[in-house]
Short mmCIF file of C-alpha atoms and ligand atoms in Angstrom, two decimals:
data_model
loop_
_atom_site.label_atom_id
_atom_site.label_comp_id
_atom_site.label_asym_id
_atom_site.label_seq_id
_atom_site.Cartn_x
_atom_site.Cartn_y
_atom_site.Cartn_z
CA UNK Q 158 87.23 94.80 129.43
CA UNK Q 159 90.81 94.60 130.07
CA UNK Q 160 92.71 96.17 133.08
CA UNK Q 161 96.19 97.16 134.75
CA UNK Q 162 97.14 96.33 137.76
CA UNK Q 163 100.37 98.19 138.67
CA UNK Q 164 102.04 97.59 142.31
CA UNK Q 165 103.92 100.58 142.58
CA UNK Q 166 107.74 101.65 143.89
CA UNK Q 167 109.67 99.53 142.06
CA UNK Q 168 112.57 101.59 139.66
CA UNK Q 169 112.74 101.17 136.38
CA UNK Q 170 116.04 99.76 134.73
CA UNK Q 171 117.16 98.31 131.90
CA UNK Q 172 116.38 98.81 128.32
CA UNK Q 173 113.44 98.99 125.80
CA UNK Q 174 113.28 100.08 122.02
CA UNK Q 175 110.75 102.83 121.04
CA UNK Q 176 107.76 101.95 118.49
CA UNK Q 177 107.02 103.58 115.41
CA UNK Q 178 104.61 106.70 115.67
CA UNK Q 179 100.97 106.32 115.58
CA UNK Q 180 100.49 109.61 114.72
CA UNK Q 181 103.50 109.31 111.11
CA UNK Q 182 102.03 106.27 110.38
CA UNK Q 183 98.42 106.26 110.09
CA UNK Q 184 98.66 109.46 107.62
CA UNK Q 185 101.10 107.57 106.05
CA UNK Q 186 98.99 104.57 105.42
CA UNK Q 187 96.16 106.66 103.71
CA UNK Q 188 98.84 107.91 101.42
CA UNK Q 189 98.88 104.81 100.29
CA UNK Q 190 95.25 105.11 98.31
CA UNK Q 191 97.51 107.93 95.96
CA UNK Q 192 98.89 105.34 94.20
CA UNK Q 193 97.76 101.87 92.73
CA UNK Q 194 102.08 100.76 92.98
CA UNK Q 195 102.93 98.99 96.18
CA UNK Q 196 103.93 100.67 99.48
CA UNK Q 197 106.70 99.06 101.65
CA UNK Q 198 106.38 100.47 105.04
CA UNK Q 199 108.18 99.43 108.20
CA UNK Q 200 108.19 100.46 112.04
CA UNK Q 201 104.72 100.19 111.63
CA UNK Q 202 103.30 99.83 115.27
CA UNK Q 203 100.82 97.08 116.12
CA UNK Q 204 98.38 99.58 117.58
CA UNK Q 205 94.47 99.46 117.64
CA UNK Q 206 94.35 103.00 115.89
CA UNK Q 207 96.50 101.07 113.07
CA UNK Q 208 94.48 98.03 112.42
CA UNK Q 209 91.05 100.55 112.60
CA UNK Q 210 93.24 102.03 109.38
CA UNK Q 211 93.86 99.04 108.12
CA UNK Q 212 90.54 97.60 108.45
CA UNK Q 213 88.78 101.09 106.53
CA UNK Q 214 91.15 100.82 103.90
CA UNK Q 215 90.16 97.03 103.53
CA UNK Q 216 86.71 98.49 102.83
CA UNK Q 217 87.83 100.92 100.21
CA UNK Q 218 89.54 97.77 98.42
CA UNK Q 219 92.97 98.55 98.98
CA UNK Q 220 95.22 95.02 99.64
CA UNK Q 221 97.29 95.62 103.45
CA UNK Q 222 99.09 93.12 105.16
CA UNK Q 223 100.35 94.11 108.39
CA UNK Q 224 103.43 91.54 109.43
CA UNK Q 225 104.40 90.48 113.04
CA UNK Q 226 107.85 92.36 111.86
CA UNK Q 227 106.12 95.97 111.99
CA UNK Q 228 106.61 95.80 108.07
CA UNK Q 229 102.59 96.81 106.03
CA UNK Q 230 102.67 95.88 102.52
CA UNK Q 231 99.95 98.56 100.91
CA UNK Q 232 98.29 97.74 97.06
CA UNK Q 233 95.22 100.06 96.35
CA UNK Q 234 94.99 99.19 92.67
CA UNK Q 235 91.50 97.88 93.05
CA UNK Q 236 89.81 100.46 95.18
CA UNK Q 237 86.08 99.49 94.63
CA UNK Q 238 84.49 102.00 97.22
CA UNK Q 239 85.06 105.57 98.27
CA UNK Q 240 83.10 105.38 101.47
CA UNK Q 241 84.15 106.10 104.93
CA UNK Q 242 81.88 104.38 106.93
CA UNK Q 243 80.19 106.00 110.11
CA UNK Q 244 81.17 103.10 112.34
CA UNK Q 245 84.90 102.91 111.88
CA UNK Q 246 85.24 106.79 111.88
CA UNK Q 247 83.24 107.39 114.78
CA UNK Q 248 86.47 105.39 116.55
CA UNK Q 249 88.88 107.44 115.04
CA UNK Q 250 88.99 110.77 113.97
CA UNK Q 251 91.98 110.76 111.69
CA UNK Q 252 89.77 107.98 109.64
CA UNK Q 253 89.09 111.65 108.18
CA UNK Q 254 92.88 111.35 106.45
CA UNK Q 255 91.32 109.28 103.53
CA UNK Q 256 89.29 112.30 102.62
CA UNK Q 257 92.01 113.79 100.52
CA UNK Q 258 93.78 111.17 98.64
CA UNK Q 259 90.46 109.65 97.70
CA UNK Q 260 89.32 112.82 96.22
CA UNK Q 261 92.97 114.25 94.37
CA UNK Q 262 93.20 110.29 92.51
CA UNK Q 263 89.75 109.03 91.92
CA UNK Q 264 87.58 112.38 92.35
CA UNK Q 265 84.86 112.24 94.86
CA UNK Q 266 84.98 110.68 98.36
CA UNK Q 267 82.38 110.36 101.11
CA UNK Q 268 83.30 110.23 104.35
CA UNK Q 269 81.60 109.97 107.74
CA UNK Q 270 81.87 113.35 109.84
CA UNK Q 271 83.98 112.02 113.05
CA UNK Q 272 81.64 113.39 115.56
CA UNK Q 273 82.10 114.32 119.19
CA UNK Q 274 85.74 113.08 120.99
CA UNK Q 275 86.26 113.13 124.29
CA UNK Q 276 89.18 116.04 124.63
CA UNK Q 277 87.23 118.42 122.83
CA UNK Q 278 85.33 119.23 119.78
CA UNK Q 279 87.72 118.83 117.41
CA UNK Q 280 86.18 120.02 114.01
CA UNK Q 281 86.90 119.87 110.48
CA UNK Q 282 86.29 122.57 109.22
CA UNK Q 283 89.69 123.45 108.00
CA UNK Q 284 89.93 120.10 106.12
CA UNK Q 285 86.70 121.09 103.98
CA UNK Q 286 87.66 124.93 103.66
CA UNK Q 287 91.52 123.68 102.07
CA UNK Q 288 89.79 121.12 99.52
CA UNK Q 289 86.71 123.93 98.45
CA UNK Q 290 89.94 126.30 97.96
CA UNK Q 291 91.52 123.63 95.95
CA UNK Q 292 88.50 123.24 93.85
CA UNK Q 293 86.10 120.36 95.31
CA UNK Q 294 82.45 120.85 95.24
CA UNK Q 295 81.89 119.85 98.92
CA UNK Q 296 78.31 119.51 100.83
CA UNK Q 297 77.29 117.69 104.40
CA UNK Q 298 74.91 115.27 103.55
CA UNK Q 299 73.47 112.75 105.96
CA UNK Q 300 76.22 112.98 108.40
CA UNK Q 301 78.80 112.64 105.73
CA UNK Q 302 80.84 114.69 103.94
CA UNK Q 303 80.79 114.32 100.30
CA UNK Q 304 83.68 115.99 98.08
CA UNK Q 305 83.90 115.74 94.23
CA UNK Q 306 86.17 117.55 91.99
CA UNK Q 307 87.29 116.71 88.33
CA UNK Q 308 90.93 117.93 89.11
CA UNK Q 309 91.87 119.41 91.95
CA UNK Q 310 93.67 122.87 91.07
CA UNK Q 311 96.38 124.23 92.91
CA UNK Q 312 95.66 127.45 95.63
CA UNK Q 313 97.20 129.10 98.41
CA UNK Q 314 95.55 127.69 101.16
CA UNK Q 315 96.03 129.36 105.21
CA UNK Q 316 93.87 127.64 107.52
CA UNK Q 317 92.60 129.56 110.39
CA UNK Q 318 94.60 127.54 113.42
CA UNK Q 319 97.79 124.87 112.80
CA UNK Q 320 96.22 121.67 112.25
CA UNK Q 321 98.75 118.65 112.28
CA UNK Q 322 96.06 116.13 110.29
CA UNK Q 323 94.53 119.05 108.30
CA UNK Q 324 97.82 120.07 106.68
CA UNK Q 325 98.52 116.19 106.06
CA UNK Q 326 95.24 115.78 104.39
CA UNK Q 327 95.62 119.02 102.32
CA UNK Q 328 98.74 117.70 100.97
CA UNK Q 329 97.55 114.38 99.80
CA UNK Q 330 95.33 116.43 98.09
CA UNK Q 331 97.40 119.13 96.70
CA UNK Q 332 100.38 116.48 95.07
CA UNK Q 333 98.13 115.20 92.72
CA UNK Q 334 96.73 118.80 92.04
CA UNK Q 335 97.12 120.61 88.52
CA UNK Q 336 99.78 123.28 88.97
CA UNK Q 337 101.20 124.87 93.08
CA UNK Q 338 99.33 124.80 96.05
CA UNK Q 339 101.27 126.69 98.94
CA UNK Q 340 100.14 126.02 102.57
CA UNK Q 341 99.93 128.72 105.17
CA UNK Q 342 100.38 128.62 108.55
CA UNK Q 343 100.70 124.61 107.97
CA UNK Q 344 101.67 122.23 111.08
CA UNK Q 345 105.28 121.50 111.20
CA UNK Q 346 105.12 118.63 113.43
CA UNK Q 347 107.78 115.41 113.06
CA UNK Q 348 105.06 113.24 111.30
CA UNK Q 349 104.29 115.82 108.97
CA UNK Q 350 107.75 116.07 107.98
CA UNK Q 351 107.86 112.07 107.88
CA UNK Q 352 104.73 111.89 105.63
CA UNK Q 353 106.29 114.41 103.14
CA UNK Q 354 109.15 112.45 102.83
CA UNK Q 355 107.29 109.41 101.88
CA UNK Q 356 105.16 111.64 99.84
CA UNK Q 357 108.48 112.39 97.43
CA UNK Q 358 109.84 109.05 97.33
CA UNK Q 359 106.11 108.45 95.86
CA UNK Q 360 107.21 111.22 93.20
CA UNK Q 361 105.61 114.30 94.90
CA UNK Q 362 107.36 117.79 94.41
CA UNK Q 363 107.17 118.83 98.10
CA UNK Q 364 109.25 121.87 99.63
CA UNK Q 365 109.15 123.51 102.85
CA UNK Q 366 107.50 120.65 105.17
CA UNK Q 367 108.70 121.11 108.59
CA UNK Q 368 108.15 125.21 107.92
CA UNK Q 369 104.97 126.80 108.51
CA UNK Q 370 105.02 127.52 104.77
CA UNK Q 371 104.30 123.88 102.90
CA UNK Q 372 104.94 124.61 98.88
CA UNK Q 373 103.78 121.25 96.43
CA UNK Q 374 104.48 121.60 93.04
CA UNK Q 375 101.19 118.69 91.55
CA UNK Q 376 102.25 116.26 89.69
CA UNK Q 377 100.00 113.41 87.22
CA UNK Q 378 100.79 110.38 88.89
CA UNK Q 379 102.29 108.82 92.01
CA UNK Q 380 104.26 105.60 92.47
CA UNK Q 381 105.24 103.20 94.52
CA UNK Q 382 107.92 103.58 97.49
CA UNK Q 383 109.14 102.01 100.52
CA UNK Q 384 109.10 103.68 104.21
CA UNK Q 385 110.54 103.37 107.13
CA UNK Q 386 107.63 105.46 109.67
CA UNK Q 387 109.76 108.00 112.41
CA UNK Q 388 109.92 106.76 115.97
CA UNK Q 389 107.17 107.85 118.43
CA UNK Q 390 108.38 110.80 120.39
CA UNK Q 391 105.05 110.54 122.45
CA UNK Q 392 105.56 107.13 123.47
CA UNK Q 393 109.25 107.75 124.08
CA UNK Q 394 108.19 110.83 126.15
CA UNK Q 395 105.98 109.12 128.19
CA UNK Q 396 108.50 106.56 128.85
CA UNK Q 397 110.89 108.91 130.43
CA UNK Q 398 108.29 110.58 132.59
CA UNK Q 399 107.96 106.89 134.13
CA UNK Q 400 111.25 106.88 134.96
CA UNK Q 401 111.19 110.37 136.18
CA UNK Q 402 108.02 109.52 138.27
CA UNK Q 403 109.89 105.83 139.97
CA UNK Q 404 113.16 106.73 139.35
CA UNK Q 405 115.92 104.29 137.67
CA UNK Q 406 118.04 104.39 134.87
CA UNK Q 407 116.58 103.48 131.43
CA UNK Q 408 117.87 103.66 127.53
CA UNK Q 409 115.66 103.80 125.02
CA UNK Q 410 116.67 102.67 121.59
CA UNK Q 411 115.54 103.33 118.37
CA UNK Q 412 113.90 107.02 119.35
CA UNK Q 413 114.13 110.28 117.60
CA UNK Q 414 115.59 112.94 120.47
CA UNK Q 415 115.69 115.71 117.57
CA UNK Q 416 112.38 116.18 117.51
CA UNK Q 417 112.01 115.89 121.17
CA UNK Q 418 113.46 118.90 122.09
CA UNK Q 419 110.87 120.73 124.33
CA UNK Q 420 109.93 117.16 126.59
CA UNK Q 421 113.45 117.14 127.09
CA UNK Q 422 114.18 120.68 128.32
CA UNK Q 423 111.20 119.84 130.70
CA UNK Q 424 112.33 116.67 131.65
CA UNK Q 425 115.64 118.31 132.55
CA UNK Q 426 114.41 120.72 134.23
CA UNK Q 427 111.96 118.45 136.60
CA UNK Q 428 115.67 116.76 136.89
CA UNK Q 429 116.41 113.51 134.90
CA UNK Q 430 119.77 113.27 134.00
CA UNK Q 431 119.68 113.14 130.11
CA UNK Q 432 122.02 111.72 127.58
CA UNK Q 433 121.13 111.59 124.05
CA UNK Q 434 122.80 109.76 120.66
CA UNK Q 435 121.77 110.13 117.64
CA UNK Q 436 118.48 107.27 117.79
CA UNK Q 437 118.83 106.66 121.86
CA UNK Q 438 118.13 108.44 124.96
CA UNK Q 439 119.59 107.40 128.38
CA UNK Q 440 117.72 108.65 131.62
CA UNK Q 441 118.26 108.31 134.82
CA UNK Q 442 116.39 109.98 137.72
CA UNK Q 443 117.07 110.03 141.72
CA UNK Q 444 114.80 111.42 144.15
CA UNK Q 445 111.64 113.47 144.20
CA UNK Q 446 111.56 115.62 140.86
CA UNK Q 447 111.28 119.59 140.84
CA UNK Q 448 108.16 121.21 139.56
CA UNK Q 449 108.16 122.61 135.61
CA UNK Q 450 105.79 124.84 134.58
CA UNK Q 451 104.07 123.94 131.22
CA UNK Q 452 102.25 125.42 128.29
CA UNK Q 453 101.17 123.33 125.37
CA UNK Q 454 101.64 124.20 121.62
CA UNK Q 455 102.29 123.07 118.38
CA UNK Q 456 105.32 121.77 117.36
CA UNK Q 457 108.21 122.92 118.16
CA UNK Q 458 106.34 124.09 121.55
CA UNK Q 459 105.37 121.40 123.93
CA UNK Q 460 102.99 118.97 122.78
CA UNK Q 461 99.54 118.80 124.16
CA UNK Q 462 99.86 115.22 123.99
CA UNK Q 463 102.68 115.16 126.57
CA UNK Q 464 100.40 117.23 128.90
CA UNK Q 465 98.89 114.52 130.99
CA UNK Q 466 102.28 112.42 131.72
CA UNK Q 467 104.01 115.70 132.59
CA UNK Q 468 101.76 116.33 135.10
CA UNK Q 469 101.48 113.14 136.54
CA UNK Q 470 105.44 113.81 137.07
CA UNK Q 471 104.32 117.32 138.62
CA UNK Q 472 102.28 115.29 141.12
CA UNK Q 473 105.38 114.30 143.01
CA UNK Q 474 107.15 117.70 142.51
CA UNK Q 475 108.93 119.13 145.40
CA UNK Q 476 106.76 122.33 144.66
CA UNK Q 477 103.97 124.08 142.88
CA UNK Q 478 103.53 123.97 139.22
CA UNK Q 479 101.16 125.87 136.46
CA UNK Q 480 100.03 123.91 133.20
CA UNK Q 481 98.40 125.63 130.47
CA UNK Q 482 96.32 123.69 128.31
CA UNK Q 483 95.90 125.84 124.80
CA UNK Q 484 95.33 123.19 121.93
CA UNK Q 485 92.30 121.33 123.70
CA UNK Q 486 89.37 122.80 125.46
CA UNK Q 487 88.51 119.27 127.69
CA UNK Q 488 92.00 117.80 127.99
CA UNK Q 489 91.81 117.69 131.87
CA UNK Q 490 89.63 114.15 132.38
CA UNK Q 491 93.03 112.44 133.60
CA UNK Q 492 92.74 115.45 137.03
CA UNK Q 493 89.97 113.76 138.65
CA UNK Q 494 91.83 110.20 138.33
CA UNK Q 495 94.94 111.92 139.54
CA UNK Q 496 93.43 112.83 142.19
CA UNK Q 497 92.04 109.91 143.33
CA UNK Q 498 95.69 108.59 143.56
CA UNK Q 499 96.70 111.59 146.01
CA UNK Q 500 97.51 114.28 143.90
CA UNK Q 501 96.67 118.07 144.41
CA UNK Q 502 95.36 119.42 141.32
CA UNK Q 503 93.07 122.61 140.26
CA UNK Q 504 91.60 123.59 137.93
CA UNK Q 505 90.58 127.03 136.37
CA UNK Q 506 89.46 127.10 132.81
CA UNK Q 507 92.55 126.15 130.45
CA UNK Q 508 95.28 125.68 133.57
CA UNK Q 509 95.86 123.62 136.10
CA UNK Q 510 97.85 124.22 139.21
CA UNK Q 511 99.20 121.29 140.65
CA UNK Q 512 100.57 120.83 144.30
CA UNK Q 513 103.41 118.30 144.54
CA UNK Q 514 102.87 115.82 147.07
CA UNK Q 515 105.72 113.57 148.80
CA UNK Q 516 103.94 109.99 148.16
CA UNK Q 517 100.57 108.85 146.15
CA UNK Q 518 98.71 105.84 146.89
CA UNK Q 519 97.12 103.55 144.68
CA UNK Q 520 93.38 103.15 144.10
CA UNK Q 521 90.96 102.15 141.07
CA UNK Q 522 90.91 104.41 138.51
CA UNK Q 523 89.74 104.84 135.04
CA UNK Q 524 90.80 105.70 131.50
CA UNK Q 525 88.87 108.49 129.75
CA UNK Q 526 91.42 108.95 126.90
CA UNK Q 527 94.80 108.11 125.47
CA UNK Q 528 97.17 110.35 126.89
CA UNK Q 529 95.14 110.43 130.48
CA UNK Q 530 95.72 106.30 130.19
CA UNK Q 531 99.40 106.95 130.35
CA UNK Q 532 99.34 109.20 132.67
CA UNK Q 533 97.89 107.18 135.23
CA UNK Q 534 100.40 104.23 134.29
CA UNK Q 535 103.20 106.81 135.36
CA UNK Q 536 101.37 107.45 138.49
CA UNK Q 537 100.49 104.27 139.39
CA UNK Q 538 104.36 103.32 138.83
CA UNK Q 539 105.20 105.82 141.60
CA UNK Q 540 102.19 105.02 144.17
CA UNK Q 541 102.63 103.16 147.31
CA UNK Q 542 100.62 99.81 146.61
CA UNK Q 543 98.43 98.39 143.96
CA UNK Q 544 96.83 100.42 141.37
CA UNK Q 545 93.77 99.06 138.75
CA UNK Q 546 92.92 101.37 135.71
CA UNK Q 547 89.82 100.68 133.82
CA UNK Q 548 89.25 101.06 130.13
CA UNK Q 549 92.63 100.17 128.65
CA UNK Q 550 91.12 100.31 125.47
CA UNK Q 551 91.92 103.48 125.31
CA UNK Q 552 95.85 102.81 126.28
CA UNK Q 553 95.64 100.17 123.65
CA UNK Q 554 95.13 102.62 120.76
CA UNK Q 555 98.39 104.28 121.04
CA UNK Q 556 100.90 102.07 123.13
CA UNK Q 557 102.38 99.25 121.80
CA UNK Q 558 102.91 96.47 124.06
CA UNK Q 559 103.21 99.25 127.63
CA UNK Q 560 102.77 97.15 130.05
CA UNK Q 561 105.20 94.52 128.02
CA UNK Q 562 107.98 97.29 127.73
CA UNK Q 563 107.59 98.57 131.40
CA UNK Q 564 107.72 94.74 133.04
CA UNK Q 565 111.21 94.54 130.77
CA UNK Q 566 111.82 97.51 133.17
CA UNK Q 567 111.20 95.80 136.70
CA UNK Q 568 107.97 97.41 136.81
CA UNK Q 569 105.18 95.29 138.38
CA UNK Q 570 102.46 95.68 135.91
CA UNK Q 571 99.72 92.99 134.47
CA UNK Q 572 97.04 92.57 132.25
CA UNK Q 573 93.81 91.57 133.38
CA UNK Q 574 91.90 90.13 130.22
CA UNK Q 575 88.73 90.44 131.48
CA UNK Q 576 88.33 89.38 134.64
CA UNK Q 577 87.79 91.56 137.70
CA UNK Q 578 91.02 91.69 139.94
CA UNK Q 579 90.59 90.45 143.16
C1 LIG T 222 96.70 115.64 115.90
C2 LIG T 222 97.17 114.38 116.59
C3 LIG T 222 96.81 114.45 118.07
C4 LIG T 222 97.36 115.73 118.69
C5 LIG T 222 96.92 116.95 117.88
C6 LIG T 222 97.57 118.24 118.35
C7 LIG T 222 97.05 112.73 114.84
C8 LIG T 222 96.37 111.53 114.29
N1 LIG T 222 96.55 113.25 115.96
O1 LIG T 222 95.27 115.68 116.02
O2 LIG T 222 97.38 113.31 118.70
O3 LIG T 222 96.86 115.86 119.99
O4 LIG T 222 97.29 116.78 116.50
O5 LIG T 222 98.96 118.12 118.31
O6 LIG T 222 98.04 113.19 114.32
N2 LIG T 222 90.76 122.41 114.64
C9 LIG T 222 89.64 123.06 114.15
N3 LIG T 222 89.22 122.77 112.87
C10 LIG T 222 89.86 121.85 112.09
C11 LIG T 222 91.00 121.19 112.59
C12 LIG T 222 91.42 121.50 113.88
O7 LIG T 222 89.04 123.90 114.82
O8 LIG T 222 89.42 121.63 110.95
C13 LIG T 222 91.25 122.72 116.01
C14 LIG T 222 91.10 121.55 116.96
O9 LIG T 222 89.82 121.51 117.55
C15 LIG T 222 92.20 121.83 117.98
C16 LIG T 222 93.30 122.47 117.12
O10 LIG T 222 92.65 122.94 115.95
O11 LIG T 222 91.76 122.75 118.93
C17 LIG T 222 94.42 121.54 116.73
O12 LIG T 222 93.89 120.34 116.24
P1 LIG T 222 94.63 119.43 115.17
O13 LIG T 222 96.06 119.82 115.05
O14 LIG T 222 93.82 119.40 113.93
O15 LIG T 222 94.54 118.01 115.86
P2 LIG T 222 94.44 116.64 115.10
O16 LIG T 222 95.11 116.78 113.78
O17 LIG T 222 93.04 116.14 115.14
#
């Protein structure tokens, strides 16, 4: 199993460009299975979460090439199953983004319930309650879920909680639909927005996305269309906590710092100096950073997925700060790592309170998720000495090429394939 080793204290200079996002394009990809016309898409990052999609919509029969150029070439005009197998989903939950567009074009779809995941429970209910609404005949059978409809019919749909991949599987669904489906209390994340827009070039009749109030007008048939996916504001995020955790001066290119707007208040506030163009961000960070008090939400709030690299930046805070976890009920595995590397860190229910300190100090630690991965990359960045994380894997689903990006950077950071460090 492949490892990190991170000497930390060295600043971070210089300049990297920011991947496309995971979490745009693997929604995106599954839109491809509403269509037997081509999709171009590019910025595609060469993630393992992407070639999992990739591989599942192999099995369904659809054509993908994935080029070393971050362009996917997408052809689903031979789609021969409509199975989501256990296996593949049970490594990614949004392998449960197939369940709509399989169901609005070729009318019935079974596909594996995800299971457990380690930040929480994560159901899908809301998925299953939208399609029922918009007409499927849905039961649990064996572990799957099994949807067929003849046409999908248009509904007002308002799901109990914003869900980010159950509004983007609703509306695969509902732009095929027969007449308007209106989405209520819908997610209004970035990659929402982005998978809309690829939606309309396909021919959709889409208002609203970005609004809690989604309105899509169904049409017969969609067709082909080429995509560039949005930049990753998580990954880009996450890069500027590293900075604000070694200090340095970095640009990042190709990033998207309009939809970034509550990381960099934060970020601000904890004291990076921040300047921002249209598609690059410039930080630059001396001394110890101040505490900021956080609270996750959905978009436009702060994202839970920033929680764990914010508070790694807390851990050096001249000061005490409070993080509320709300999205997540087990979001917290990355403490006990933290704290292995020095930090100060309680916990009591949803928030944590965490102590700055004026130095960590590397140790072996271990990766128990995605985000917790990069926040003990930050960490380790910062510590005095050598750090070793575990489990990468879990780094590797979401991060393109880290350690590659953060070594253009002057960090000292290597790959262990494998072997056990000495
Ligand atoms: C997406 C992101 C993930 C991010 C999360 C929250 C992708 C591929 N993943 O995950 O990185 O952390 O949004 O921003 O885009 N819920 C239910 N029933 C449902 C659906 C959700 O109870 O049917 C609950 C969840 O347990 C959670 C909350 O709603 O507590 C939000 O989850 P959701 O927005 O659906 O997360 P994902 O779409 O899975």
């Amino acid at each position: 199993m492949d490892k990190l080793r991170i000497t930390g204290g060295a600043r971070l200079h210089g300049e990297i460009a920011v991947s496309g996002a995971k979490n745009a394009a693997l929604p995106i990809l599954c839109a491809g299975l509403l269509t037997a016309e081509p999709l171009t898409l590019s910025n595609v990052p060469r993630l393992n979460d992407i070639s999992t999609t990739l591989r599942l919509l192999g099995r369904l029969g659809v054509h993908a090439e994935h080029g070393a150029d971050g362009t996917v070439q997408l052809r689903a005009d031979k789609v021969d199953s409509l199975e989501a197998p256990y296996e593949l989903v049970k490594t990614m939950r949004a392998s449960i983004l197939v369940l709509g567009p399989l169901l609005a074009r070729f009318g019935q779809a079974r596909v594996s319930l995800p299971g457990g995941c380690a930040i929480g429970q994560r159901p899908v209910d809301q998925h299953i309650k939208g399609l029922a609404a918009l007409g499927a005949d849905i039961s649990i059978e064996h572990g799957f879920v099994v949807a067929r409809a003849q046409r999908l019919k248009g509904t007002t749909i308002r799901t109990d909680m914003v869900t980010v991949t159950g509004t983007e599987n609703l509306m695969m669904a509902a732009v095929l639909a027969e007449g308007r489906t209106v989405l209520d209390n819908a997610a209004r994340e970035p990659e929402v927005v982005d998978l809309a827009e690829l939606l309309i070039k396909m021919g959709a009749r889409i208002e609203g996305h970005g609004t809690d109030r989604i309105v899509i007008e169904g049409v017969e048939r969609l067709h082909g269309a080429e995509h560039r996916v949005t930049p990753d504001r998580i990954e880009a995020g996450s890069f500027l906590c590293a900075v604000g955790a070694a200090g340095g001066d970095i640009t990042l290119r190709g990033a998207a710092p309009g939809a970034m707007g509550a990381t960099l208040a934060k970020l601000e506030a904890a004291g990076l100096r921040l300047e921002c163009g249209p598609d690059w961000i410039r930080a630059r960070m001396d001394g110890r950073p101040q505490p900021v008090d956080i609270r996750t939400q959905e978009y436009p709030g702060f994202a839970t997925d920033m929680q764990a690299q914010m508070m790694a930046l807390n851990t050096l805070a001249d000061g005490t700060s409070v993080i509320v976890e709300t999205i997540f009920e087990n979001r917290y595995m990355h403490v006990q790592e933290l704290c292995r590397l020095g930090a100060e860190i309680d916990i009591d229910g949803h928030t944590a309170v965490v102590r700055g300190v004026a130095r960590l100090s590397g140790a072996r630690v271990m990766a128990t998720d995605l985000r917790a991965s990069a926040s003990l990359v930050i960490a380790g960045l910062a510590a005095e000495g050598q750090t070793i994380i575990d489990r990468i894997y879990h780094l590797d689903r979401g991060y393109e090429q880290m350690e590659v990006k953060l070594r253009a950077l002057g960090a000292q950071i290597e790959r262990l394939s494998g072997k056990e460090p000495a």
